[in-house]
Short mmCIF file of C-alpha atoms in Angstrom, two decimals:
data_model
loop_
_atom_site.label_atom_id
_atom_site.label_comp_id
_atom_site.label_asym_id
_atom_site.label_seq_id
_atom_site.Cartn_x
_atom_site.Cartn_y
_atom_site.Cartn_z
CA MET A 107 -26.62 -7.07 -6.07
CA ARG A 108 -27.39 -3.74 -7.09
CA LEU A 109 -24.94 -2.36 -4.30
CA LEU A 110 -22.27 -4.39 -6.10
CA LEU A 111 -23.26 -3.05 -9.49
CA ALA A 112 -23.45 0.45 -8.22
CA ILE A 113 -19.77 -0.08 -6.80
CA ALA A 114 -18.35 -1.90 -9.99
CA LEU A 115 -20.04 1.22 -11.97
CA ALA A 116 -18.90 3.86 -9.96
CA GLY A 117 -18.55 6.97 -12.08
CA LEU A 118 -17.23 10.32 -11.53
CA ALA A 119 -13.43 10.62 -10.69
CA ALA A 120 -10.90 11.36 -8.44
CA GLN A 121 -7.80 10.20 -7.38
CA ALA A 122 -7.07 6.81 -6.01
CA GLN A 123 -3.84 4.88 -4.23
CA ALA A 124 -2.08 2.95 -6.51
CA VAL A 125 0.18 1.74 -3.92
CA ALA A 126 1.37 -1.88 -3.11
CA ARG A 127 0.59 -2.77 0.52
CA PRO A 128 -1.27 0.50 2.52
CA VAL A 129 -0.96 -1.14 5.80
CA SER A 130 2.64 -2.11 6.61
CA TYR A 131 4.11 -4.05 9.90
CA VAL A 132 3.58 -2.75 13.18
CA ASP A 133 5.46 0.20 14.16
CA GLY A 134 6.30 0.72 10.37
CA TRP A 135 6.44 4.13 8.38
CA THR A 136 5.88 4.52 4.77
CA VAL A 137 6.27 7.47 2.26
CA ILE A 138 4.47 7.38 -0.97
CA SER A 139 4.29 9.95 -3.92
CA GLU A 140 1.73 9.33 -6.81
CA THR A 141 1.41 10.69 -9.94
CA ASP A 142 -1.37 9.84 -12.26
CA ARG A 143 -3.51 11.48 -15.36
CA GLN A 144 -5.64 12.91 -12.99
CA SER A 145 -3.75 14.04 -9.85
CA THR A 146 -0.58 14.08 -7.62
CA ALA A 147 -0.29 13.25 -4.06
CA LEU A 148 1.89 12.75 -1.14
CA TRP A 149 1.05 10.58 1.61
CA VAL A 150 2.75 9.38 4.55
CA HIS A 151 1.46 6.61 6.88
CA TYR A 152 2.20 4.74 10.31
CA THR A 153 1.18 1.15 10.87
CA LEU A 154 -0.69 1.13 14.40
CA ASP A 155 -1.97 -2.66 14.19
CA PRO A 156 -1.20 -5.34 11.41
CA GLN A 157 -4.68 -4.02 10.29
CA LEU A 158 -4.82 -0.51 10.29
CA SER A 159 -2.45 2.06 9.24
CA LEU A 160 -3.21 6.06 9.77
CA GLY A 161 -1.47 8.93 7.89
CA TRP A 162 -1.62 12.30 6.46
CA ARG A 163 -2.41 12.59 2.52
CA SER A 164 -1.98 15.90 0.33
CA GLU A 165 -3.30 15.55 -2.89
CA TRP A 166 -3.91 17.83 -5.99
CA ASP A 167 -6.59 16.68 -8.51
CA ARG A 168 -4.72 18.95 -11.38
CA ARG A 169 -8.20 18.34 -13.78
CA ALA A 170 -10.84 18.75 -11.13
CA GLU A 171 -8.55 21.64 -9.69
CA PHE A 172 -8.69 21.34 -6.27
CA GLN A 173 -6.24 19.93 -3.49
CA VAL A 174 -7.31 18.17 -0.20
CA HIS A 175 -4.95 18.00 2.77
CA GLY A 176 -5.92 15.57 5.79
CA PRO A 177 -5.69 12.57 7.69
CA GLN A 178 -6.49 8.85 6.08
CA ILE A 179 -6.85 5.69 7.70
CA THR A 180 -6.66 2.52 6.15
CA TYR A 181 -8.07 -0.96 7.36
CA LEU A 182 -6.91 -4.29 6.09
CA ALA A 183 -10.20 -6.03 6.20
CA LYS A 184 -8.83 -9.34 5.18
CA ARG A 185 -5.88 -10.77 4.12
CA TRP A 186 -6.00 -14.47 2.55
CA PHE A 187 -2.69 -16.63 2.57
CA GLY A 188 -1.34 -19.54 0.89
CA ALA A 189 2.32 -20.95 0.32
CA ASP A 190 2.63 -18.95 -3.10
CA TYR A 191 0.03 -16.21 -3.16
CA GLN A 192 -1.28 -13.55 -1.10
CA ALA A 193 -4.59 -11.60 -1.61
CA ASN A 194 -5.74 -8.45 0.45
CA LEU A 195 -8.98 -6.36 1.02
CA TYR A 196 -8.49 -2.87 2.28
CA GLY A 197 -11.27 -0.20 2.84
CA PHE A 198 -10.23 3.35 3.73
CA ALA A 199 -11.53 6.81 4.40
CA GLY A 200 -9.98 10.33 4.77
CA GLY A 201 -10.96 13.88 4.40
CA GLY A 202 -9.77 17.24 4.97
CA TRP A 203 -9.91 21.09 4.03
CA ALA A 204 -10.18 21.27 0.19
CA GLN A 205 -8.76 24.55 -1.60
CA GLY A 206 -9.70 25.11 -5.21
CA THR A 207 -6.67 25.61 -7.83
CA GLY A 208 -6.95 27.14 -11.40
CA ASP A 209 -10.40 28.06 -12.21
CA ASN A 210 -11.19 27.19 -8.83
CA GLU A 211 -9.18 29.32 -6.94
CA GLY A 212 -10.57 30.97 -4.07
CA ILE A 213 -13.09 28.22 -3.39
CA GLU A 214 -12.62 26.05 -0.02
CA GLY A 215 -14.67 23.56 2.04
CA GLY A 216 -14.56 20.71 3.64
CA ALA A 217 -13.92 17.22 1.54
CA SER A 218 -14.08 13.39 2.60
CA TYR A 219 -13.61 10.21 0.58
CA LEU A 220 -13.98 6.72 1.05
CA GLY A 221 -12.74 3.47 -1.11
CA LEU A 222 -12.04 0.04 -1.25
CA MET A 223 -8.94 -1.72 -2.88
CA ALA A 224 -8.35 -5.64 -3.52
CA ASP A 225 -5.27 -7.31 -4.86
CA TRP A 226 -4.03 -10.86 -5.11
CA GLU A 227 -0.48 -11.59 -6.23
CA THR A 228 2.02 -14.19 -6.61
CA ARG A 229 5.52 -13.63 -7.37
CA ARG A 230 4.46 -13.99 -11.11
CA LEU A 231 1.54 -12.68 -11.45
CA PHE A 232 -0.48 -9.61 -9.95
CA THR A 233 -4.29 -8.13 -10.28
CA SER A 234 -6.12 -5.51 -8.25
CA TYR A 235 -9.14 -3.44 -8.38
CA ARG A 236 -9.74 -0.21 -6.35
CA MET A 237 -12.42 2.49 -6.34
CA ARG A 238 -12.93 6.00 -4.64
CA VAL A 239 -15.85 8.20 -4.11
CA THR A 240 -15.09 11.79 -2.82
CA GLU A 241 -17.66 14.60 -1.74
CA ALA A 242 -15.82 17.86 -1.95
CA GLY A 243 -18.85 19.93 -1.35
CA VAL A 244 -19.04 23.07 -3.57
CA LEU A 245 -16.03 21.51 -5.48
CA GLY A 246 -17.81 18.83 -6.65
CA SER A 247 -18.50 15.16 -5.95
CA TYR A 248 -16.48 12.50 -7.92
CA ALA A 249 -15.86 8.86 -8.13
CA MET A 250 -13.51 6.55 -9.79
CA GLN A 251 -12.43 2.85 -10.42
CA ALA A 252 -9.04 1.15 -11.92
CA ALA A 253 -8.05 -2.39 -12.40
CA ARG A 254 -4.63 -3.53 -12.82
CA VAL A 255 -2.82 -6.68 -14.30
CA GLY A 256 0.69 -7.27 -14.02
CA PHE A 257 3.18 -10.25 -14.65
CA ALA A 258 6.84 -10.43 -13.73
CA PRO A 259 9.06 -11.53 -16.36
CA TYR A 260 11.72 -13.29 -13.98
CA VAL A 261 11.23 -14.11 -10.54
CA GLY A 262 13.95 -12.66 -8.06
CA GLN A 263 14.70 -13.69 -4.67
CA THR A 264 15.34 -11.57 -1.64
CA GLY A 265 16.92 -8.19 -2.24
CA ASP A 266 17.07 -8.56 -6.15
CA LEU A 267 15.57 -5.75 -8.42
CA HIS A 268 12.15 -6.96 -9.21
CA THR A 269 10.68 -5.85 -12.31
CA TRP A 270 6.93 -5.86 -13.27
CA LEU A 271 5.24 -5.13 -16.33
CA MET A 272 1.84 -3.88 -15.91
CA LEU A 273 -1.35 -2.50 -17.48
CA GLU A 274 -3.96 -0.08 -15.77
CA LEU A 275 -7.48 0.46 -16.78
CA ASP A 276 -9.02 3.61 -14.99
CA HIS A 277 -12.54 4.98 -15.32
CA ARG A 278 -13.48 8.23 -14.65
CA PRO A 279 -16.82 9.41 -16.37
CA GLN A 280 -16.11 12.90 -15.51
CA ASN A 281 -13.19 13.45 -17.91
CA ASP A 282 -13.61 13.97 -21.52
CA ASP A 283 -11.45 10.74 -22.19
CA THR A 284 -13.43 8.60 -19.41
CA VAL A 285 -11.23 5.63 -19.56
CA GLY A 286 -7.54 5.45 -19.14
CA VAL A 287 -4.89 3.02 -20.51
CA THR A 288 -1.46 3.05 -18.63
CA PRO A 289 1.13 0.58 -19.50
CA LEU A 290 3.96 0.78 -16.55
CA VAL A 291 6.92 -0.73 -15.24
CA ARG A 292 7.39 -1.46 -11.50
CA PHE A 293 10.52 -1.53 -10.10
CA PHE A 294 11.05 -3.36 -6.42
CA LYS A 295 14.29 -3.51 -4.35
CA GLY A 296 14.08 -4.01 -0.82
CA ALA A 297 12.22 -1.29 0.84
CA ALA A 298 11.71 0.76 -2.19
CA LEU A 299 9.26 0.63 -4.89
CA LEU A 300 9.23 2.85 -8.24
CA GLU A 301 6.56 2.83 -10.96
CA LEU A 302 6.68 4.52 -14.32
CA GLY A 303 4.01 4.83 -16.87
CA TRP A 304 2.24 6.61 -19.53
CA SER A 305 -1.57 7.19 -20.17
CA ILE A 306 -2.15 6.51 -23.77
CA PRO A 307 -5.47 8.38 -24.39
CA ASP A 308 -4.44 11.72 -22.97
CA SER A 309 -0.40 11.56 -22.76
CA GLN A 310 0.11 11.97 -19.28
CA PRO A 311 2.86 10.42 -16.99
CA LEU A 312 2.45 7.88 -14.05
CA ALA A 313 5.20 7.88 -11.40
CA ASN A 314 4.77 6.37 -8.25
CA PHE A 315 7.47 6.27 -5.48
CA THR A 316 7.06 3.89 -2.05
CA TYR A 317 9.69 3.85 0.40
CA ARG A 318 8.83 1.81 3.74
CA PHE A 319 11.24 2.23 6.85
CA MET B 196 -25.22 8.02 -6.93
CA VAL B 197 -22.10 9.21 -5.22
CA ARG B 198 -24.25 9.86 -1.69
CA SER B 199 -25.50 5.91 -1.77
CA LEU B 200 -22.08 4.61 -2.50
CA LEU B 201 -20.99 6.90 0.40
CA ILE B 202 -23.53 5.22 2.60
CA ALA B 203 -22.66 1.56 1.27
CA LEU B 204 -19.09 2.17 1.88
CA LEU B 205 -19.76 3.55 5.30
CA ALA B 206 -21.34 0.16 6.23
CA PHE B 207 -18.03 -1.84 5.16
CA PRO B 208 -16.00 -1.29 8.21
CA VAL B 209 -18.83 -2.87 10.19
CA ALA B 210 -19.15 -5.84 8.12
CA ALA B 211 -15.14 -6.29 8.00
CA GLN B 212 -14.82 -6.02 11.75
CA ALA B 213 -17.42 -8.82 12.39
CA GLN B 214 -15.10 -10.94 9.63
CA HIS B 215 -12.07 -9.72 11.87
CA HIS B 216 -14.02 -10.83 14.90
CA ASP B 217 -14.74 -14.37 13.27
CA ASP B 218 -11.02 -14.69 12.45
CA HIS B 219 -10.00 -13.86 15.94
CA GLN B 220 -12.36 -16.84 17.21
CA GLY B 221 -10.77 -19.23 14.67
CA ALA B 222 -7.30 -18.05 16.13
CA ASP B 223 -6.49 -20.93 18.37
CA HIS B 224 -7.69 -23.34 15.68
CA ASP B 225 -5.25 -21.83 13.27
CA ALA B 226 -2.18 -22.46 15.98
CA HIS B 227 -3.30 -25.98 16.25
CA HIS B 228 -3.29 -26.51 12.81
CA MET B 229 0.35 -25.33 12.44
CA GLU B 230 1.84 -28.82 12.93
CA GLY B 231 -0.72 -30.23 10.40
CA MET B 232 0.03 -27.55 7.80
CA HIS B 233 3.75 -28.59 8.10
CA HIS B 234 2.96 -32.03 6.77
CA GLY B 235 0.28 -31.12 4.46
CA GLU B 236 0.28 -28.06 2.40
CA GLN B 237 3.99 -27.00 2.88
CA PRO B 238 6.62 -28.39 0.68
CA ALA B 239 9.72 -30.42 2.36
CA GLY B 240 11.14 -28.27 5.03
CA LYS B 241 13.92 -26.13 3.93
CA PRO B 242 17.06 -25.67 6.08
CA ILE B 243 17.91 -22.31 7.79
CA ALA B 244 19.38 -19.66 5.23
CA ASP B 245 23.37 -19.72 4.26
CA THR B 246 24.16 -16.29 4.68
CA LYS B 247 27.11 -14.70 6.15
CA ALA B 248 25.24 -13.27 9.01
CA ILE B 249 23.38 -16.45 9.69
CA LYS B 250 26.55 -18.60 9.57
CA SER B 251 28.52 -16.16 11.91
CA ALA B 252 25.64 -16.10 14.22
CA LEU B 253 25.42 -20.11 14.42
CA ASN B 254 29.30 -20.35 15.01
CA ASP B 255 28.72 -18.10 17.93
CA GLY B 256 26.53 -20.49 19.71
CA GLY B 257 23.17 -19.25 18.41
CA GLU B 258 19.99 -21.21 18.39
CA PRO B 259 18.95 -21.94 14.64
CA VAL B 260 15.17 -21.56 14.02
CA VAL B 261 13.24 -21.63 10.63
CA ALA B 262 9.81 -21.02 10.07
CA ASP B 263 8.01 -21.58 6.93
CA VAL B 264 5.62 -18.36 6.38
CA LEU B 265 2.47 -18.19 4.12
CA GLY B 266 1.84 -15.42 2.04
CA VAL B 267 5.80 -14.24 1.47
CA VAL B 268 5.70 -12.76 -2.34
CA CYS B 269 7.72 -9.72 -2.42
CA ASP B 270 10.76 -7.72 -0.80
CA PHE B 271 8.14 -5.88 1.26
CA CYS B 272 7.16 -9.20 3.01
CA ALA B 273 10.92 -9.59 3.71
CA LYS B 274 11.56 -6.07 4.93
CA ALA B 275 8.53 -6.41 7.37
CA MET B 276 9.74 -9.43 9.24
CA ASN B 277 13.51 -8.45 8.99
CA LYS B 278 12.51 -5.40 10.68
CA THR B 279 10.03 -6.89 13.19
CA PHE B 280 12.55 -9.23 14.25
CA GLY B 281 15.87 -7.51 14.32
CA LYS B 282 14.46 -5.24 16.72
CA ARG B 283 14.45 -8.09 19.29
CA LYS B 284 17.30 -8.20 21.51
CA GLU B 285 16.98 -12.28 21.53
CA VAL B 286 17.82 -12.57 18.03
CA ALA B 287 21.54 -12.67 16.46
CA ALA B 288 20.13 -13.16 12.79
CA VAL B 289 17.47 -12.81 10.47
CA TYR B 290 17.17 -13.66 6.98
CA VAL B 291 13.61 -13.97 4.71
CA ASP B 292 14.14 -16.39 1.76
CA LEU B 293 11.50 -15.35 -0.89
CA ASP B 294 12.43 -18.75 -2.83
CA ASP B 295 12.03 -21.08 0.09
CA LYS B 296 9.15 -19.08 1.77
CA THR B 297 11.15 -19.19 5.01
CA LEU B 298 12.04 -16.91 8.05
CA SER B 299 15.43 -17.67 9.23
CA LEU B 300 16.31 -17.13 12.66
CA VAL B 301 19.65 -17.37 14.83
CA LEU B 302 18.93 -16.91 18.80
CA LYS B 303 21.65 -15.42 21.00
CA SER B 304 23.31 -18.09 23.00
CA GLY B 305 21.17 -18.78 26.19
CA ALA B 306 18.17 -16.56 24.90
CA SER B 307 14.87 -17.87 23.86
CA LEU B 308 11.75 -16.90 21.99
CA SER B 309 8.88 -19.29 22.01
CA ASP B 310 6.73 -20.53 18.96
CA GLU B 311 3.92 -18.42 20.27
CA THR B 312 6.07 -15.38 20.38
CA ILE B 313 7.45 -16.04 16.95
CA ASP B 314 3.99 -16.58 15.69
CA LYS B 315 3.04 -13.23 17.08
CA LEU B 316 5.57 -11.31 15.57
CA VAL B 317 5.05 -12.71 12.27
CA LYS B 318 1.54 -11.97 12.63
CA ASP B 319 2.60 -8.14 13.71
CA ALA B 320 4.60 -8.27 10.25
CA GLY B 321 1.35 -9.18 8.76
CA TYR B 322 1.82 -13.00 7.71
CA ARG B 323 1.24 -16.26 8.87
CA ILE B 324 3.37 -19.07 10.12
CA ALA B 325 2.67 -22.53 8.92
CA SER B 326 5.32 -24.83 11.02
CA ILE B 327 8.71 -23.88 12.95
CA ARG B 328 11.56 -26.15 13.22
CA ARG B 329 14.31 -25.64 15.93
CA GLY B 330 17.88 -27.11 16.56
CA ASP B 331 18.86 -29.81 14.11
CA ALA B 332 15.66 -29.88 12.21
CA ALA B 333 16.21 -26.55 11.35
CA LEU B 334 19.61 -27.36 10.04
CA LYS B 335 18.86 -30.03 7.32
CA GLU B 336 16.28 -30.23 4.85
CA GLU B 337 13.17 -32.12 6.03
CA ALA B 338 11.78 -35.03 3.64
CA SER B 339 8.28 -34.36 3.12
#
């Protein structure tokens, strides 16, 4: 119980993946770019197994002022199926060489991170939770958590443009504005997914793009 | 606190692997349940998709196959199965219908793809099959 509470209250901030389906189909490649109020990242992964993807992630935490470049592994621990729903639980880990930027220019060292993601969705409703802890040595220790809910105003058929209206809340205790509120719209068509939003407390954009091939 | 969270998360893959192992132990049971789910959880069996590619492949003498798939909720699901089955030389046409939650296949004339292989390929794509229909049963809507 204490562990669950600790995870739920995971403090300190870092970056996390907002992407749908971080494990693809076997032999599938996915390219993802992400920008939120905290960081900007580019991530490319390859799915080795229905439950495992391996990729490379380059991330710039604009607020904590450092970059991390290195491999990431994502494990689909469990997928629940129904005729009308799907739910997933993922664990992920990564790390690499961290380089300070801005006021941290010239500071370098190893960094690693671990996290969890969970989601449940139908064609009409979506909800997700993710958290991540990062240990970047002299550049600091960080954690974050975020939850998202979404609603599709219409249900599209295969190949149609799918539209989702979503709201994300994130908690990054080391920031001046610890709680972020980001309304966003998700467009989804074929192999491409685009999310555009705006973080209200700190007036920062959200822009995520995923392409699967 | 960060250190304790890192330790807790390091333990996560071990627990998850144990769950994965349990899932594999139950795999044979899932296969046996396919027929049962067809008459239970699933609605009436939908016919093969009515697309240009499907019709063309049927006209060329291909064998129709329809699989009811669980967990199909978005275009990424469709993309995964289109890619996975599109690479198979036995498959003349493939279409995933989000409304019907079906995978429609037309096998090339003279080619075959067993239920077990289709089941495995759908699992490789990340999903599960509830039932499979072939021939006439795949061409017309089946009463529940």
